[in-house]
Coordinates of C-alpha atoms in Angstrom, one line a residue:
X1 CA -56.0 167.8 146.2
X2 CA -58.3 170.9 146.6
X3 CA -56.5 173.9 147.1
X4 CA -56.8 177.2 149.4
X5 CA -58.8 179.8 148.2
X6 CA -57.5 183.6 148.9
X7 CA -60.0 183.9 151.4
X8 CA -59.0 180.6 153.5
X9 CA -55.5 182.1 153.1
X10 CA -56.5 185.5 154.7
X11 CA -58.2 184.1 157.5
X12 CA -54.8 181.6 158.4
X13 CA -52.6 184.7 158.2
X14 CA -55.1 186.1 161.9
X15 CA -53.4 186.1 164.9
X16 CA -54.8 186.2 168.3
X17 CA -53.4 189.5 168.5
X18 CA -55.5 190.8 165.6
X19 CA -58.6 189.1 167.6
X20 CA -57.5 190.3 170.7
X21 CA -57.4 193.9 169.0
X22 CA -60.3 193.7 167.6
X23 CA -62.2 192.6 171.1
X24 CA -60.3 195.1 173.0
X25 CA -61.5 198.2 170.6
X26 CA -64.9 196.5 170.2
X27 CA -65.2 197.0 174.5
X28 CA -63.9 200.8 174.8
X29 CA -64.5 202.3 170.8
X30 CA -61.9 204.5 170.9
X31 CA -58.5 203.7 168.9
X32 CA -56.9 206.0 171.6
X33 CA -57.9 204.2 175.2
X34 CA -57.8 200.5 173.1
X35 CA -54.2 201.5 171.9
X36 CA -53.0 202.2 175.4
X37 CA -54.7 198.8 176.5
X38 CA -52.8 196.9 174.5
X39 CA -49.3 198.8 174.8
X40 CA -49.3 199.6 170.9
X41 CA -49.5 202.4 168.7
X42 CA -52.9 203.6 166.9
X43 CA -51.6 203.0 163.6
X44 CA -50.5 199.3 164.6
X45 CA -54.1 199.1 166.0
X46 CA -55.2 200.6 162.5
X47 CA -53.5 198.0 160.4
X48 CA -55.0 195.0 162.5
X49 CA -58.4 195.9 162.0
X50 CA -57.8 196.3 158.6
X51 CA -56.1 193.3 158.0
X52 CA -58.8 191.5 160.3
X53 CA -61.9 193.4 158.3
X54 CA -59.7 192.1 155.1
X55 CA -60.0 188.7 156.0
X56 CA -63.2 188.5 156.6
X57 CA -64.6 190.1 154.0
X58 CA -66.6 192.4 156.1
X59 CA -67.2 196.0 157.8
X60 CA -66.3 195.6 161.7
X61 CA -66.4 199.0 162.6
X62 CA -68.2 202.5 161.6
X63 CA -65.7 205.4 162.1
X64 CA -66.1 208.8 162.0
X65 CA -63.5 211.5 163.3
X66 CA -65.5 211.6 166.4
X67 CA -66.9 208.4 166.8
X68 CA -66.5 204.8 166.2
X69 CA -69.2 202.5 166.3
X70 CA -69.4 198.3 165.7
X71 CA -71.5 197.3 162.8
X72 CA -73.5 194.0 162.7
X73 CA -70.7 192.1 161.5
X74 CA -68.8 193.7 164.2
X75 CA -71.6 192.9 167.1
X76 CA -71.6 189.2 166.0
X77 CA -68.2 188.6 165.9
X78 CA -67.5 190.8 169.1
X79 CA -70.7 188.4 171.0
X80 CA -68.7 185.2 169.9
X81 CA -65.1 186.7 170.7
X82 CA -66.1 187.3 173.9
X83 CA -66.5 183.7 174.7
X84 CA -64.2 182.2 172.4
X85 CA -61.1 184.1 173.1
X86 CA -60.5 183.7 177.1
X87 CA -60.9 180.1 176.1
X88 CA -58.2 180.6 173.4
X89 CA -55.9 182.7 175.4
X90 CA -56.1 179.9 177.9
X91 CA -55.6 176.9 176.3
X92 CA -52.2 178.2 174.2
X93 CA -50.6 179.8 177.7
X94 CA -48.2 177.7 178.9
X95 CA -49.0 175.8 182.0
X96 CA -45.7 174.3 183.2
X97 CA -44.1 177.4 184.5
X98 CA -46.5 178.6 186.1
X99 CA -50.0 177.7 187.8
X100 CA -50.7 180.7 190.0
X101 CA -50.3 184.3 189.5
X102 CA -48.9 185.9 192.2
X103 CA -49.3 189.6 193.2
X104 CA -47.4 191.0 195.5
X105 CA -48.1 194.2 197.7
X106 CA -46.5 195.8 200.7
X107 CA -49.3 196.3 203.1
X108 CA -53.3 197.0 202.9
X109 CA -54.0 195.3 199.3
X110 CA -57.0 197.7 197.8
X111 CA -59.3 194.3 197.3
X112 CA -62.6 196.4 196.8
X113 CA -60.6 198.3 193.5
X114 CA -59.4 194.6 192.2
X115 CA -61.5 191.5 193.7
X116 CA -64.1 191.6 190.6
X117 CA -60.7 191.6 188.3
X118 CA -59.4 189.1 190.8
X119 CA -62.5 186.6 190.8
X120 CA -62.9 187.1 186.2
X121 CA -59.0 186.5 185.9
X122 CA -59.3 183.1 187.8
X123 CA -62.3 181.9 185.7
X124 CA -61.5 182.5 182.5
X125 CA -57.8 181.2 182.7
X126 CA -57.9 178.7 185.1
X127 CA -55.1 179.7 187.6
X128 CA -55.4 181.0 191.2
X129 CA -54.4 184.2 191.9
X130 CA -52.0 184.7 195.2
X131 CA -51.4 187.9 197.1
X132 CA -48.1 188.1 198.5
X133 CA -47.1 190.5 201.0
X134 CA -43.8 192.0 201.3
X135 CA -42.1 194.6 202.7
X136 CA -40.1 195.6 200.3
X137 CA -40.4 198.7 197.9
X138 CA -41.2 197.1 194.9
X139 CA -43.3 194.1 196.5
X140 CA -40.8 191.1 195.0
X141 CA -42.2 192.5 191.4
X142 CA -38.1 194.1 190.9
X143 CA -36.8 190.3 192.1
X144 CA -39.2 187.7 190.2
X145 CA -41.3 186.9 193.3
X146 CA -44.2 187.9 192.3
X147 CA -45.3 188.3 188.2
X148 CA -47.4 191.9 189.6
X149 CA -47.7 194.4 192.4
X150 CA -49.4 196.7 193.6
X151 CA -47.0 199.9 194.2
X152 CA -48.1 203.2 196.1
X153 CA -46.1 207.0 195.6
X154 CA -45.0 209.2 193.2
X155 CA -42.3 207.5 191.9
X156 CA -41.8 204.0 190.9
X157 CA -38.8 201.7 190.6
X158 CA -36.3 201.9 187.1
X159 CA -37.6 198.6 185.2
X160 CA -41.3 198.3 186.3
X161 CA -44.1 199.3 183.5
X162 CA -46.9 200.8 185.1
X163 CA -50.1 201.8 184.9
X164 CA -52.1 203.9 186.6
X165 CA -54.8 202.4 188.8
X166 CA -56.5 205.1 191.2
X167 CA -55.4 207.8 193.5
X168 CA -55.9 207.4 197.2
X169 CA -56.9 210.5 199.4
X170 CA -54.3 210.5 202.7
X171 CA -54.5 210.2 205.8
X172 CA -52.9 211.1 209.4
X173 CA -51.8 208.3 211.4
X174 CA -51.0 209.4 215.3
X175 CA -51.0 207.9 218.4
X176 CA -54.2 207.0 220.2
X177 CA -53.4 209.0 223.4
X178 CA -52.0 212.0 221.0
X179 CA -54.1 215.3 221.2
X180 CA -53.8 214.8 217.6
X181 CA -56.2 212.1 217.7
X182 CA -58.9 214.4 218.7
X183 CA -59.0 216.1 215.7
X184 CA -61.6 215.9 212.5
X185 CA -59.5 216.4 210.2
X186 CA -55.4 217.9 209.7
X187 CA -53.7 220.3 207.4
X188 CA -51.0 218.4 204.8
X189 CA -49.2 222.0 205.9
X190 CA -49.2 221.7 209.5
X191 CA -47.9 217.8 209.3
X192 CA -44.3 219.8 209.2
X193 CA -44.8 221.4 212.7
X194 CA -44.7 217.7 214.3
X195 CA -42.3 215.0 214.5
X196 CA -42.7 212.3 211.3
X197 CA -42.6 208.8 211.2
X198 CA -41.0 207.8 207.8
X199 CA -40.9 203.9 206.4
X200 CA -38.0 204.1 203.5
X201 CA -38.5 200.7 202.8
X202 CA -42.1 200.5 201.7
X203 CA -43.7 204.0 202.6
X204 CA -45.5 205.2 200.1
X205 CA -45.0 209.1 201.3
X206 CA -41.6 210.3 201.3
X207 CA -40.2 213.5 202.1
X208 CA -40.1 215.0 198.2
X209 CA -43.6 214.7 198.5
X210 CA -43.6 218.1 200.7
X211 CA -42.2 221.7 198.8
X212 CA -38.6 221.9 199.9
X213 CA -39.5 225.2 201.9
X214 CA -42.2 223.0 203.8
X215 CA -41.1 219.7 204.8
X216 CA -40.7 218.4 208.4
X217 CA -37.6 219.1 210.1
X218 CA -37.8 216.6 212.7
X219 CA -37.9 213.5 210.5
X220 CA -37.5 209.6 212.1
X221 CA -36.5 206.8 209.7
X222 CA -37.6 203.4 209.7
X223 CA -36.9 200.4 208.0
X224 CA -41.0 198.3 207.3
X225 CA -44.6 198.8 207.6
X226 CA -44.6 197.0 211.3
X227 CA -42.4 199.1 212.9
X228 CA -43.2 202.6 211.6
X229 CA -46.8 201.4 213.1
X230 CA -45.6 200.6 216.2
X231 CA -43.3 203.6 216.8
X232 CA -46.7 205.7 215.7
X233 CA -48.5 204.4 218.8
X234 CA -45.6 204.5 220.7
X235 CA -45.6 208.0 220.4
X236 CA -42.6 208.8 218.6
X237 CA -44.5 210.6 215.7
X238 CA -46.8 211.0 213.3
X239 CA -46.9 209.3 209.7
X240 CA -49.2 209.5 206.4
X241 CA -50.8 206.3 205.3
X242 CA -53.9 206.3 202.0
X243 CA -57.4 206.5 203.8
X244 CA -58.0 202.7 203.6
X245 CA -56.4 202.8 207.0
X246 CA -59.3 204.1 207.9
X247 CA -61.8 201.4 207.3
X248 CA -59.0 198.6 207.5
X249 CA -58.1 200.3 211.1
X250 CA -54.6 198.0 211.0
X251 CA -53.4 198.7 214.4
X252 CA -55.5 199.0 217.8
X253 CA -53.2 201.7 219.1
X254 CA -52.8 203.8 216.1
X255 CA -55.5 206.7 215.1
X256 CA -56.3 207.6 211.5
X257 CA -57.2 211.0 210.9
X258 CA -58.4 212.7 207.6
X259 CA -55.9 215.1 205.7
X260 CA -57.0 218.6 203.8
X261 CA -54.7 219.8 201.4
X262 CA -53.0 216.9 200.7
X263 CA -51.8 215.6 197.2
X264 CA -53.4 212.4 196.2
X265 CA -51.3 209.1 196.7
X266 CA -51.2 207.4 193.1
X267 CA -52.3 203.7 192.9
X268 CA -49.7 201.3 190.1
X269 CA -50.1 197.9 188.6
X270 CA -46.6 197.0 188.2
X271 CA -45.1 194.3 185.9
X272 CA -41.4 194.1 184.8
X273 CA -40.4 195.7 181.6
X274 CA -39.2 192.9 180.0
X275 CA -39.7 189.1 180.5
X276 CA -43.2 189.8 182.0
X277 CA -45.4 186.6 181.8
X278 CA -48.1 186.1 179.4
X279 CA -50.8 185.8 182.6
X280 CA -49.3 189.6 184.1
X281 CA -49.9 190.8 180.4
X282 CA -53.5 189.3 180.3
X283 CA -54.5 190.5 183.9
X284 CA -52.9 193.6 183.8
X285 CA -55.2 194.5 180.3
X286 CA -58.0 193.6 182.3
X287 CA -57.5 196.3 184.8
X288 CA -56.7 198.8 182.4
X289 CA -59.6 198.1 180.3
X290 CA -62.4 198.0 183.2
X291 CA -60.4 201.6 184.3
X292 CA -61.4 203.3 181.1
X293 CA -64.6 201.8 180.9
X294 CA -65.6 202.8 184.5

């Protein structure tokens, strides 16, 4: 019987996680944004390229202190990685449990930021992707609804792991017969001279979001998306949505008007800390990856 050379030996100790590193640092080249990607440490990073470059018998990468660049080795296996891999990744995730990937959201999904992530996800793993909407402050991520979600404000839920997607300008939303709804533009500072609309259960703008020296006095709780909108153009107050209100326009008798002064509304891609699915993992590099490449 012939047996294994060391070489053949190397290559069977590779993982897809040394491939997946390599492919990952290969896109961004830079140990720092490819380390975040994939929710490890630089040195771990470090020691799968080496181990990889080991294996193979060959130079993947040119590093500097400044700079890291692929070699030719590195183009050609990054060229065939890029094909091979989804296909990989693909076959090997397990396809009883699940078959769609839900993503949930509580109201206005940002499809523009996501729909070219949406429509690469689907074709190279061969699931649908669902968006769920839900009322809730967590969007079903918290409860095992949904595998994502999309989360809006400052602060996110105990559990969750997040990244960072975007930040959202904000926006006024009054009434359509309000003198408000005259106006260009509002003042975050003067929002604290009117009566406020705010949704605890899915709102995105809370009142910690305003100095404690400044916040609105006259303050009206609500308990979902649907009914802070309809008490808006009822009348009863004014609320702060993210400016795709104002191209999504969700509600014929509500006004969006531009904020100044404002602090940006950060943009999540949640998953749960622990026991997130292999497809949340995958789609959720994705994101991050086309983020630090844009």
């Amino acid at each position: 019987m012939r047996g294994t050379s060391p070489g053949q030996a190397a290559i069977a100790d590779i993982g897809i996680r040394h491939l997946r590193a390599f492919l990952v640092l290969a896109e961004q080249l830079s140990f720092t944004q490819a380390a975040a990607s994939l929710y490890t440490t630089q040195p771990s990073l470090t020691r799968s390229i080496h181990r990889l470059e080991e294996a193979l018998g060959a130079r993947l990468f040119h590093r500097t202190t400044r700079t890291v660049r692929l070699s030719e080795s590195g183009v050609l296996l990054r060229e065939e990685l890029k094909e091979l891999l989804p296909r990989l990744e693909s076959a090997l995730t397990p396809r009883y449990d699940i078959q769609t990937l839900r993503i949930g959201f509580s109201w206005l999904f940002p499809d523009e930021l996501l729909q070219d992530t949406i429509v690469g996800f689907e074709r190279a793993y061969g699931v649908a992707v669902d968006l769920v909407r839900r009322d809730e402050r967590c969007a079903g991520v918290d409860e095992g609804a949904v595998q994502l979600a999309v989360l809006r404000g400052r602060q996110v839920a105990r559990g969750l792991r997040t990244v960072r997607i975007a930040q959202e300008e904000r926006v006024a939303a009054v009434a359509r017969r309000s003198p408000l709804a005259r106006r260009r533009s509002l003042a975050w500072s003067e929002l604290a001279e009117h009566p406020m609309l705010i949704n605890t259960v899915s709102g995105a703008t809370q009142l910690r979001d305003w100095p404690e020296e400044a916040r609105p006095g006259n303050v009206t709780l609500c308990g979902g998306f649907a009914e802070w909108l309809e008490l808006i153009a009822a009348g009863h107050g004014i609320g702060v949505v993210p400016e795709l209100a104002l191209r999504r326009n969700p509600h014929p008798g509500v006004r969006f008007v531009p904020l100044t002064g404002a602090p940006p509304m950060p943009l999540w891609l949640a998953r749960p800390s622990t026991g997130a699915h292999p497809l949340a993992l995958r789609f959720m590099e994705r994101v991050v990856g086309i983020r630090q490449a844009a």
